[in-house]
Amino acid sequence: MESSLRSTDGFMSKLSGITLSLLFLLSCSSFPSTGAYDALDPNGNITIKWDVMSWTPDGYVAVVTMFNFQQYRHIQAPGWILGWTWAKKEVIWSMMGGQTTEQGDCSRYKGNTPHCCKKDPTVVDLLPGTPYNQQIANCCKGGVINSWVQDPANAASSFQVSVGAAGTSNRTVRLPKNFTLKAPGPGYTCGPAKNVRPTKFVSADKRRTTQALMTWNVTCTYSQFLAQKTPTCCVSLSSFYNDTIVNCPTCTCGCQNNATDTGGCVEADSPHLAQVVSGSGKSSSNAPLVRCTSHMCPIRIHWHVKLNYKEYWRVKITITNFNYRMNYTQWNLVVQHPNFDNLTQLFSFNYKSLTPYAGLNDTAMLWGVKFYNDFLMEAGPYGNVQSELLFRKDQSTFTFEKGWAFPRRIYFNGDNCVMPPPDAYPWLPNASPRPLLPGLVTFVPIVASTMLFLAFV
């Protein structure tokens, strides 16, 4: 009796462990992150640096630079929007490389009129093609900032601002407050401005070093939960060893009945498709107009376990755009799988290993080859990109059982994509559920043998 109880207790503890593991897997893989902390990019942020370069009779001239220190999250068109609140009654006399969206009330100025007199100015980047006498370095990209890994040369954006009615020394300058960053929608939360050591600048010939008169930093972090209430992408799965195609969960990004709240959907074979896309579909709204599907997501990533070799195995990844309103430039994909420590070959995608934690190499960043497939077109016959990955097997860990061959987590453009539930993954044909209770293993044969005995008696 005691041994039976011990056996049952042991089984229940194992069952609890399995349940907790499944809950953890679901929380990590099936639902988007709700906080500003990203486990795959723990140090990722956008740092806004203000460098006071010179003093003026009533203020200062500063160069403001936004550095994108996020490995795979970037800001795409229509670009960033930066705002803050002045600590006193400062005004902006002039700007280069950027502009405020509103001038505000400057009626108290009788002579020269400031560029902006608002207490809470909003600044945007200038567009490409701006005259050279209005440009500074790292400006005029339409607000687009690429990710640090994908394109470090274009992972910063700058503008110059001349501030008046402000302090004229390190002791009298008051730091702006209440910083906001939109990219172009919500998602970023900015902390307070903090004084730091003045930035040093090295001349082109590296023979002289100068420094800013004063420098302060603002750090902004991203939360997918703040950016949108619903997910933006999902994952489907298939394999060569099972005919089942596991689609994205139903209503992952919304349901067709509620599609009008998110921009609507249109059938791919609709006779009015061209009219919708070229007409009202091309509105200024950022809400996606997607193809009507069961999941209603703008982006779907399909992971197909394609082939099995003696020492290798092959996967095909397809990214499909269902959004008729969006072309994705400089897209990227982040995939977490334990076999990325043995990735042998990659076709038609760029690759970089991400190692947020020492000794753990299970995360890869993938993006398109420039001028070949770095541009993911809108929904339609050309709205997809694909590649194949060849992995070398590690005999100590490799298996096709229990969904091991499928990714643990996938991000598209920095947003966590919804995975199917683990119990829906394609299983090996000979896979069968294990008995829940250990006692059933011995109980069933005993009953069968007893019935057989009675039949012969």
GROMACS .gro file of C-alpha atoms in nm:
model
  457
    1MET     CA    1   0.000   0.000   0.000
    2GLU     CA    2   0.276   0.241   0.096
    3SER     CA    3   0.471   0.159  -0.221
    4SER     CA    4   0.158   0.222  -0.427
    5LEU     CA    5   0.112   0.560  -0.261
    6ARG     CA    6   0.476   0.648  -0.321
    7SER     CA    7   0.436   0.547  -0.686
    8THR     CA    8   0.124   0.763  -0.720
    9ASP     CA    9   0.292   1.058  -0.547
   10GLY     CA   10   0.590   1.026  -0.779
   11PHE     CA   11   0.366   1.018  -1.083
   12MET     CA   12   0.169   1.322  -0.967
   13SER     CA   13   0.490   1.518  -0.907
   14LYS     CA   14   0.607   1.430  -1.258
   15LEU     CA   15   0.268   1.529  -1.397
   16SER     CA   16   0.289   1.863  -1.215
   17GLY     CA   17   0.634   1.918  -1.359
   18ILE     CA   18   0.511   1.845  -1.710
   19THR     CA   19   0.216   2.080  -1.659
   20LEU     CA   20   0.442   2.360  -1.540
   21SER     CA   21   0.675   2.301  -1.834
   22LEU     CA   22   0.386   2.323  -2.079
   23LEU     CA   23   0.259   2.641  -1.913
   24PHE     CA   24   0.607   2.793  -1.937
   25LEU     CA   25   0.635   2.691  -2.303
   26LEU     CA   26   0.298   2.843  -2.379
   27SER     CA   27   0.381   3.166  -2.199
   28CYS     CA   28   0.710   3.199  -2.388
   29SER     CA   29   0.604   3.086  -2.733
   30SER     CA   30   0.233   3.141  -2.784
   31PHE     CA   31   0.172   3.485  -2.645
   32PRO     CA   32   0.346   3.818  -2.704
   33SER     CA   33   0.568   3.972  -2.440
   34THR     CA   34   0.389   4.228  -2.221
   35GLY     CA   35   0.688   4.405  -2.074
   36ALA     CA   36   0.961   4.634  -2.202
   37TYR     CA   37   1.221   4.363  -2.132
   38ASP     CA   38   1.311   4.139  -2.425
   39ALA     CA   39   1.474   3.810  -2.326
   40LEU     CA   40   1.642   3.774  -2.666
   41ASP     CA   41   1.779   4.131  -2.659
   42PRO     CA   42   1.807   4.217  -2.289
   43ASN     CA   43   2.019   4.529  -2.346
   44GLY     CA   44   1.829   4.661  -2.647
   45ASN     CA   45   1.715   5.025  -2.632
   46ILE     CA   46   1.712   5.353  -2.821
   47THR     CA   47   1.941   5.612  -2.660
   48ILE     CA   48   1.876   5.979  -2.735
   49LYS     CA   49   2.192   6.185  -2.681
   50TRP     CA   50   2.186   6.566  -2.653
   51ASP     CA   51   2.529   6.727  -2.710
   52VAL     CA   52   2.550   7.102  -2.642
   53MET     CA   53   2.806   7.218  -2.898
   54SER     CA   54   2.810   7.595  -2.837
   55TRP     CA   55   2.651   7.872  -2.631
   56THR     CA   56   2.447   8.157  -2.783
   57PRO     CA   57   2.348   8.493  -2.627
   58ASP     CA   58   2.019   8.346  -2.499
   59GLY     CA   59   2.073   7.968  -2.511
   60TYR     CA   60   2.267   7.698  -2.688
   61VAL     CA   61   2.309   7.493  -3.005
   62ALA     CA   62   2.276   7.116  -2.959
   63VAL     CA   63   2.305   6.809  -3.180
   64VAL     CA   64   2.047   6.544  -3.092
   65THR     CA   65   2.126   6.188  -3.201
   66MET     CA   66   1.911   5.877  -3.165
   67PHE     CA   67   2.114   5.556  -3.150
   68ASN     CA   68   1.927   5.230  -3.210
   69PHE     CA   69   2.103   4.977  -2.987
   70GLN     CA   70   1.837   4.712  -3.055
   71GLN     CA   71   1.980   4.414  -3.238
   72TYR     CA   72   1.680   4.338  -3.459
   73ARG     CA   73   1.407   4.597  -3.399
   74HIS     CA   74   1.412   4.894  -3.636
   75ILE     CA   75   1.199   5.199  -3.715
   76GLN     CA   76   1.049   5.189  -4.062
   77ALA     CA   77   0.854   5.442  -4.269
   78PRO     CA   78   0.685   5.680  -4.202
   79GLY     CA   79   0.956   5.713  -3.937
   80TRP     CA   80   1.018   5.830  -3.582
   81ILE     CA   81   0.838   6.113  -3.402
   82LEU     CA   82   1.018   6.265  -3.102
   83GLY     CA   83   0.856   6.487  -2.841
   84TRP     CA   84   0.942   6.646  -2.507
   85THR     CA   85   0.837   6.926  -2.270
   86TRP     CA   86   1.062   7.226  -2.198
   87ALA     CA   87   1.154   7.284  -1.835
   88LYS     CA   88   1.120   7.666  -1.865
   89LYS     CA   89   1.001   7.893  -2.149
   90GLU     CA   90   1.250   7.780  -2.413
   91VAL     CA   91   1.191   7.826  -2.784
   92ILE     CA   92   1.354   7.676  -3.091
   93TRP     CA   93   1.512   7.945  -3.307
   94SER     CA   94   1.618   7.716  -3.591
   95MET     CA   95   1.676   7.353  -3.686
   96MET     CA   96   1.884   7.153  -3.932
   97GLY     CA   97   1.820   6.792  -4.029
   98GLY     CA   98   1.475   6.797  -3.869
   99GLN     CA   99   1.168   7.011  -3.813
  100THR     CA  100   0.882   7.054  -3.570
  101THR     CA  101   0.535   6.962  -3.688
  102GLU     CA  102   0.383   7.286  -3.544
  103GLN     CA  103   0.521   7.635  -3.487
  104GLY     CA  104   0.292   7.732  -3.200
  105ASP     CA  105   0.215   8.085  -3.078
  106CYS     CA  106   0.516   8.312  -3.142
  107SER     CA  107   0.320   8.641  -3.127
  108ARG     CA  108   0.533   8.780  -2.843
  109TYR     CA  109   0.835   8.797  -3.076
  110LYS     CA  110   0.841   9.119  -3.283
  111GLY     CA  111   1.161   9.071  -3.482
  112ASN     CA  112   1.290   8.731  -3.587
  113THR     CA  113   1.026   8.461  -3.553
  114PRO     CA  114   1.138   8.135  -3.388
  115HIS     CA  115   1.100   7.802  -3.563
  116CYS     CA  116   0.882   7.675  -3.276
  117CYS     CA  117   0.739   7.831  -2.960
  118LYS     CA  118   0.543   7.532  -2.828
  119LYS     CA  119   0.597   7.416  -2.471
  120ASP     CA  120   0.586   7.056  -2.596
  121PRO     CA  121   0.738   7.048  -2.947
  122THR     CA  122   0.714   6.744  -3.174
  123VAL     CA  123   1.006   6.679  -3.410
  124VAL     CA  124   1.027   6.465  -3.723
  125ASP     CA  125   1.312   6.383  -3.959
  126LEU     CA  126   1.351   6.554  -4.297
  127LEU     CA  127   1.298   6.358  -4.615
  128PRO     CA  128   1.569   6.232  -4.853
  129GLY     CA  129   1.656   6.497  -5.110
  130THR     CA  130   1.660   6.783  -4.860
  131PRO     CA  131   1.891   7.069  -4.974
  132TYR     CA  132   2.245   7.027  -4.845
  133ASN     CA  133   2.241   7.355  -4.654
  134GLN     CA  134   1.962   7.210  -4.435
  135GLN     CA  135   2.134   6.879  -4.366
  136ILE     CA  136   2.371   6.746  -4.101
  137ALA     CA  137   2.532   6.401  -4.069
  138ASN     CA  138   2.289   6.108  -4.016
  139CYS     CA  139   1.981   6.312  -4.104
  140CYS     CA  140   1.715   6.320  -4.371
  141LYS     CA  141   1.617   5.954  -4.401
  142GLY     CA  142   1.246   6.009  -4.353
  143GLY     CA  143   1.272   5.890  -3.993
  144VAL     CA  144   1.391   5.541  -4.083
  145ILE     CA  145   1.646   5.387  -3.844
  146ASN     CA  146   1.779   5.038  -3.914
  147SER     CA  147   1.865   4.780  -3.651
  148TRP     CA  148   2.212   4.755  -3.497
  149VAL     CA  149   2.293   4.407  -3.635
  150GLN     CA  150   2.134   4.441  -3.976
  151ASP     CA  151   2.275   4.780  -4.080
  152PRO     CA  152   2.490   4.949  -3.811
  153ALA     CA  153   2.593   5.231  -4.049
  154ASN     CA  154   2.229   5.347  -4.062
  155ALA     CA  155   2.132   5.272  -3.702
  156ALA     CA  156   2.135   5.638  -3.597
  157SER     CA  157   1.949   5.958  -3.681
  158SER     CA  158   2.047   6.318  -3.594
  159PHE     CA  159   1.925   6.675  -3.609
  160GLN     CA  160   2.057   7.010  -3.486
  161VAL     CA  161   1.853   7.252  -3.276
  162SER     CA  162   1.923   7.610  -3.169
  163VAL     CA  163   1.745   7.678  -2.837
  164GLY     CA  164   1.664   8.026  -2.705
  165ALA     CA  165   1.526   8.167  -2.378
  166ALA     CA  166   1.731   7.898  -2.207
  167GLY     CA  167   2.032   7.878  -1.980
  168THR     CA  168   2.370   7.980  -2.115
  169SER     CA  169   2.593   7.765  -1.892
  170ASN     CA  170   2.609   7.416  -1.745
  171ARG     CA  171   2.454   7.546  -1.422
  172THR     CA  172   2.162   7.735  -1.573
  173VAL     CA  173   2.051   7.493  -1.845
  174ARG     CA  174   1.744   7.294  -1.744
  175LEU     CA  175   1.703   6.951  -1.903
  176PRO     CA  176   1.384   6.886  -2.103
  177LYS     CA  177   1.141   6.632  -1.956
  178ASN     CA  178   0.852   6.399  -2.050
  179PHE     CA  179   1.023   6.254  -2.358
  180THR     CA  180   0.809   6.054  -2.600
  181LEU     CA  181   0.915   5.846  -2.898
  182LYS     CA  182   0.675   5.709  -3.157
  183ALA     CA  183   0.792   5.474  -3.429
  184PRO     CA  184   0.556   5.595  -3.572
  185GLY     CA  185   0.296   5.452  -3.335
  186PRO     CA  186   0.318   5.379  -2.961
  187GLY     CA  187   0.540   5.114  -2.802
  188TYR     CA  188   0.837   5.306  -2.664
  189THR     CA  189   0.861   5.436  -2.308
  190CYS     CA  190   1.134   5.694  -2.236
  191GLY     CA  191   1.299   5.761  -1.903
  192PRO     CA  192   1.412   6.098  -1.767
  193ALA     CA  193   1.707   6.289  -1.911
  194LYS     CA  194   2.030   6.228  -1.720
  195ASN     CA  195   2.353   6.427  -1.727
  196VAL     CA  196   2.647   6.218  -1.844
  197ARG     CA  197   3.011   6.283  -1.929
  198PRO     CA  198   3.043   6.515  -2.231
  199THR     CA  199   3.080   6.332  -2.562
  200LYS     CA  200   3.426   6.340  -2.717
  201PHE     CA  201   3.479   6.381  -3.092
  202VAL     CA  202   3.791   6.273  -3.281
  203SER     CA  203   3.894   6.465  -3.593
  204ALA     CA  204   3.913   6.294  -3.932
  205ASP     CA  205   4.293   6.273  -3.915
  206LYS     CA  206   4.268   6.141  -3.554
  207ARG     CA  207   4.515   6.403  -3.431
  208ARG     CA  208   4.277   6.615  -3.227
  209THR     CA  209   3.993   6.542  -2.984
  210THR     CA  210   3.721   6.790  -2.890
  211GLN     CA  211   3.424   6.747  -2.660
  212ALA     CA  212   3.071   6.873  -2.610
  213LEU     CA  213   3.010   7.149  -2.355
  214MET     CA  214   2.734   6.943  -2.195
  215THR     CA  215   2.569   6.606  -2.265
  216TRP     CA  216   2.259   6.431  -2.141
  217ASN     CA  217   2.104   6.097  -2.238
  218VAL     CA  218   1.749   5.966  -2.258
  219THR     CA  219   1.686   5.589  -2.278
  220CYS     CA  220   1.373   5.450  -2.447
  221THR     CA  221   1.265   5.084  -2.433
  222TYR     CA  222   1.007   4.898  -2.640
  223SER     CA  223   0.704   4.696  -2.531
  224GLN     CA  224   0.502   4.501  -2.787
  225PHE     CA  225   0.203   4.512  -2.552
  226LEU     CA  226   0.204   4.893  -2.564
  227ALA     CA  227   0.256   4.898  -2.941
  228GLN     CA  228  -0.060   4.704  -3.027
  229LYS     CA  229  -0.331   4.517  -2.844
  230THR     CA  230  -0.328   4.224  -3.087
  231PRO     CA  231  -0.036   4.023  -3.233
  232THR     CA  232   0.102   4.110  -3.575
  233CYS     CA  233   0.231   3.772  -3.693
  234CYS     CA  234   0.183   3.401  -3.644
  235VAL     CA  235   0.359   3.071  -3.717
  236SER     CA  236   0.237   2.762  -3.903
  237LEU     CA  237   0.412   2.423  -3.908
  238SER     CA  238   0.446   2.114  -4.127
  239SER     CA  239   0.685   1.822  -4.181
  240PHE     CA  240   0.774   1.552  -4.431
  241TYR     CA  241   0.685   1.276  -4.183
  242ASN     CA  242   0.327   1.387  -4.122
  243ASP     CA  243   0.054   1.501  -4.366
  244THR     CA  244  -0.088   1.743  -4.110
  245ILE     CA  245  -0.034   2.113  -4.176
  246VAL     CA  246  -0.072   2.303  -3.851
  247ASN     CA  247  -0.210   2.644  -3.939
  248CYS     CA  248  -0.191   2.955  -3.725
  249PRO     CA  249  -0.445   2.947  -3.440
  250THR     CA  250  -0.786   3.079  -3.538
  251CYS     CA  251  -0.841   3.451  -3.473
  252THR     CA  252  -0.476   3.497  -3.374
  253CYS     CA  253  -0.467   3.861  -3.484
  254GLY     CA  254  -0.840   3.919  -3.498
  255CYS     CA  255  -1.158   3.766  -3.637
  256GLN     CA  256  -1.325   3.841  -3.969
  257ASN     CA  257  -1.645   3.953  -3.799
  258ASN     CA  258  -1.450   4.227  -3.620
  259ALA     CA  259  -1.223   4.310  -3.914
  260THR     CA  260  -1.368   4.657  -3.956
  261ASP     CA  261  -1.204   4.761  -3.629
  262THR     CA  262  -0.857   4.679  -3.756
  263GLY     CA  263  -0.875   4.800  -4.114
  264GLY     CA  264  -1.081   4.517  -4.264
  265CYS     CA  265  -1.004   4.221  -4.487
  266VAL     CA  266  -1.058   4.140  -4.851
  267GLU     CA  267  -1.082   3.806  -5.028
  268ALA     CA  268  -0.797   3.721  -5.263
  269ASP     CA  269  -1.041   3.637  -5.545
  270SER     CA  270  -1.266   3.938  -5.488
  271PRO     CA  271  -1.356   4.121  -5.813
  272HIS     CA  272  -1.317   4.450  -5.623
  273LEU     CA  273  -0.966   4.367  -5.495
  274ALA     CA  274  -0.781   4.602  -5.733
  275GLN     CA  275  -1.021   4.886  -5.659
  276VAL     CA  276  -0.989   4.844  -5.282
  277VAL     CA  277  -0.610   4.824  -5.289
  278SER     CA  278  -0.553   5.115  -5.529
  279GLY     CA  279  -0.831   5.331  -5.386
  280SER     CA  280  -0.948   5.341  -5.028
  281GLY     CA  281  -0.704   5.069  -4.931
  282LYS     CA  282  -0.415   5.310  -4.976
  283SER     CA  283  -0.537   5.545  -4.705
  284SER     CA  284  -0.313   5.723  -4.460
  285SER     CA  285  -0.424   5.487  -4.183
  286ASN     CA  286  -0.164   5.252  -4.039
  287ALA     CA  287  -0.429   4.985  -3.981
  288PRO     CA  288  -0.353   4.681  -4.198
  289LEU     CA  289  -0.584   4.575  -4.479
  290VAL     CA  290  -0.525   4.201  -4.484
  291ARG     CA  291  -0.636   3.909  -4.695
  292CYS     CA  292  -0.925   3.728  -4.528
  293THR     CA  293  -0.784   3.425  -4.345
  294SER     CA  294  -0.871   3.222  -4.038
  295HIS     CA  295  -0.591   3.391  -3.841
  296MET     CA  296  -0.621   3.746  -3.985
  297CYS     CA  297  -0.250   3.820  -3.932
  298PRO     CA  298  -0.057   4.056  -4.163
  299ILE     CA  299   0.245   3.821  -4.154
  300ARG     CA  300   0.268   3.443  -4.142
  301ILE     CA  301   0.591   3.247  -4.101
  302HIS     CA  302   0.579   2.884  -4.210
  303TRP     CA  303   0.837   2.635  -4.077
  304HIS     CA  304   0.855   2.312  -4.279
  305VAL     CA  305   1.078   2.023  -4.177
  306LYS     CA  306   1.169   1.924  -4.531
  307LEU     CA  307   1.428   1.643  -4.544
  308ASN     CA  308   1.620   1.404  -4.322
  309TYR     CA  309   1.974   1.287  -4.404
  310LYS     CA  310   2.213   1.062  -4.220
  311GLU     CA  311   2.408   1.345  -4.059
  312TYR     CA  312   2.196   1.649  -4.152
  313TRP     CA  313   1.836   1.770  -4.168
  314ARG     CA  314   1.681   2.051  -4.372
  315VAL     CA  315   1.417   2.315  -4.296
  316LYS     CA  316   1.232   2.550  -4.531
  317ILE     CA  317   1.115   2.889  -4.401
  318THR     CA  318   0.854   3.094  -4.589
  319ILE     CA  319   0.744   3.444  -4.488
  320THR     CA  320   0.412   3.550  -4.641
  321ASN     CA  321   0.274   3.904  -4.636
  322PHE     CA  322  -0.107   3.920  -4.615
  323ASN     CA  323  -0.115   4.299  -4.577
  324TYR     CA  324  -0.224   4.497  -4.883
  325ARG     CA  325  -0.113   4.826  -4.726
  326MET     CA  326   0.245   4.747  -4.630
  327ASN     CA  327   0.572   4.666  -4.803
  328TYR     CA  328   0.836   4.556  -4.554
  329THR     CA  329   1.177   4.705  -4.629
  330GLN     CA  330   1.478   4.570  -4.438
  331TRP     CA  331   1.264   4.300  -4.275
  332ASN     CA  332   1.423   4.053  -4.036
  333LEU     CA  333   1.343   3.730  -3.858
  334VAL     CA  334   1.468   3.602  -3.522
  335VAL     CA  335   1.436   3.229  -3.459
  336GLN     CA  336   1.514   3.032  -3.144
  337HIS     CA  337   1.599   2.662  -3.183
  338PRO     CA  338   1.861   2.448  -3.004
  339ASN     CA  339   2.017   2.325  -3.329
  340PHE     CA  340   2.135   2.672  -3.436
  341ASP     CA  341   2.466   2.590  -3.271
  342ASN     CA  342   2.516   2.349  -3.564
  343LEU     CA  343   2.380   2.549  -3.858
  344THR     CA  344   2.580   2.430  -4.162
  345GLN     CA  345   2.441   2.625  -4.456
  346LEU     CA  346   2.186   2.895  -4.526
  347PHE     CA  347   2.039   2.977  -4.869
  348SER     CA  348   1.942   3.330  -4.989
  349PHE     CA  349   1.921   3.484  -4.638
  350ASN     CA  350   2.180   3.665  -4.430
  351TYR     CA  351   2.253   3.517  -4.089
  352LYS     CA  352   2.399   3.624  -3.757
  353SER     CA  353   2.408   3.431  -3.433
  354LEU     CA  354   2.258   3.612  -3.136
  355THR     CA  355   2.402   3.514  -2.801
  356PRO     CA  356   2.225   3.719  -2.532
  357TYR     CA  357   2.356   3.477  -2.270
  358ALA     CA  358   2.708   3.338  -2.252
  359GLY     CA  359   2.742   2.974  -2.354
  360LEU     CA  360   2.398   2.956  -2.515
  361ASN     CA  361   2.392   2.966  -2.897
  362ASP     CA  362   2.033   2.883  -2.989
  363THR     CA  363   1.910   3.209  -3.146
  364ALA     CA  364   1.964   3.333  -3.500
  365MET     CA  365   1.879   3.654  -3.681
  366LEU     CA  366   1.789   3.618  -4.050
  367TRP     CA  367   1.730   3.890  -4.307
  368GLY     CA  368   1.718   3.932  -4.684
  369VAL     CA  369   2.007   3.978  -4.925
  370LYS     CA  370   2.032   4.338  -5.045
  371PHE     CA  371   1.875   4.402  -5.388
  372TYR     CA  372   1.754   4.040  -5.398
  373ASN     CA  373   1.497   3.966  -5.129
  374ASP     CA  374   1.540   4.234  -4.861
  375PHE     CA  375   1.209   4.384  -4.978
  376LEU     CA  376   0.894   4.193  -4.880
  377MET     CA  377   0.620   4.311  -5.112
  378GLU     CA  378   0.256   4.364  -5.022
  379ALA     CA  379   0.004   4.080  -5.030
  380GLY     CA  380  -0.017   3.913  -5.366
  381PRO     CA  381   0.170   3.667  -5.589
  382TYR     CA  382   0.507   3.824  -5.500
  383GLY     CA  383   0.434   3.891  -5.134
  384ASN     CA  384   0.661   3.622  -4.993
  385VAL     CA  385   1.027   3.534  -4.937
  386GLN     CA  386   1.172   3.193  -4.853
  387SER     CA  387   1.493   3.015  -4.770
  388GLU     CA  388   1.625   2.678  -4.659
  389LEU     CA  389   1.845   2.594  -4.362
  390LEU     CA  390   2.073   2.292  -4.335
  391PHE     CA  391   2.152   2.171  -3.982
  392ARG     CA  392   2.410   1.917  -3.873
  393LYS     CA  393   2.273   1.662  -3.629
  394ASP     CA  394   2.400   1.637  -3.275
  395GLN     CA  395   2.331   1.273  -3.198
  396SER     CA  396   2.306   1.344  -2.826
  397THR     CA  397   2.013   1.584  -2.868
  398PHE     CA  398   1.862   1.542  -3.217
  399THR     CA  399   1.517   1.388  -3.246
  400PHE     CA  400   1.197   1.431  -3.446
  401GLU     CA  401   0.987   1.331  -3.146
  402LYS     CA  402   0.769   1.561  -2.937
  403GLY     CA  403   0.802   1.857  -3.172
  404TRP     CA  404   1.175   1.902  -3.109
  405ALA     CA  405   1.235   1.996  -3.476
  406PHE     CA  406   1.011   2.305  -3.453
  407PRO     CA  407   1.120   2.649  -3.329
  408ARG     CA  408   1.076   2.760  -2.971
  409ARG     CA  409   1.012   3.122  -3.061
  410ILE     CA  410   0.997   3.343  -3.375
  411TYR     CA  411   1.008   3.723  -3.404
  412PHE     CA  412   0.927   3.921  -3.717
  413ASN     CA  413   1.063   4.278  -3.719
  414GLY     CA  414   1.103   4.254  -3.343
  415ASP     CA  415   0.748   4.139  -3.265
  416ASN     CA  416   0.690   3.801  -3.103
  417CYS     CA  417   0.481   3.579  -3.333
  418VAL     CA  418   0.211   3.352  -3.196
  419MET     CA  419   0.301   2.981  -3.211
  420PRO     CA  420   0.049   2.696  -3.239
  421PRO     CA  421  -0.016   2.510  -2.912
  422PRO     CA  422   0.245   2.233  -2.852
  423ASP     CA  423  -0.016   1.954  -2.855
  424ALA     CA  424  -0.104   2.046  -3.216
  425TYR     CA  425   0.250   1.999  -3.353
  426PRO     CA  426   0.296   1.734  -3.624
  427TRP     CA  427   0.396   1.408  -3.455
  428LEU     CA  428   0.585   1.108  -3.585
  429PRO     CA  429   0.349   0.846  -3.739
  430ASN     CA  430   0.436   0.585  -3.475
  431ALA     CA  431   0.388   0.828  -3.186
  432SER     CA  432   0.121   0.726  -2.937
  433PRO     CA  433   0.009   0.878  -2.608
  434ARG     CA  434   0.155   0.725  -2.295
  435PRO     CA  435  -0.077   0.586  -2.024
  436LEU     CA  436  -0.164   0.843  -1.760
  437LEU     CA  437  -0.155   0.609  -1.457
  438PRO     CA  438   0.125   0.357  -1.391
  439GLY     CA  439  -0.128   0.112  -1.249
  440LEU     CA  440  -0.301   0.079  -1.586
  441VAL     CA  441   0.013  -0.079  -1.732
  442THR     CA  442  -0.027  -0.387  -1.512
  443PHE     CA  443  -0.406  -0.372  -1.468
  444VAL     CA  444  -0.493  -0.408  -1.839
  445PRO     CA  445  -0.284  -0.726  -1.901
  446ILE     CA  446  -0.431  -0.885  -1.585
  447VAL     CA  447  -0.790  -0.821  -1.698
  448ALA     CA  448  -0.713  -0.949  -2.051
  449SER     CA  449  -0.551  -1.270  -1.924
  450THR     CA  450  -0.841  -1.332  -1.683
  451MET     CA  451  -1.099  -1.296  -1.961
  452LEU     CA  452  -0.896  -1.531  -2.184
  453PHE     CA  453  -0.881  -1.790  -1.905
  454LEU     CA  454  -1.257  -1.773  -1.843
  455ALA     CA  455  -1.326  -1.816  -2.214
  456PHE     CA  456  -1.141  -2.146  -2.225
  457VAL     CA  457  -1.301  -2.265  -1.898
   0.00000   0.00000   0.00000
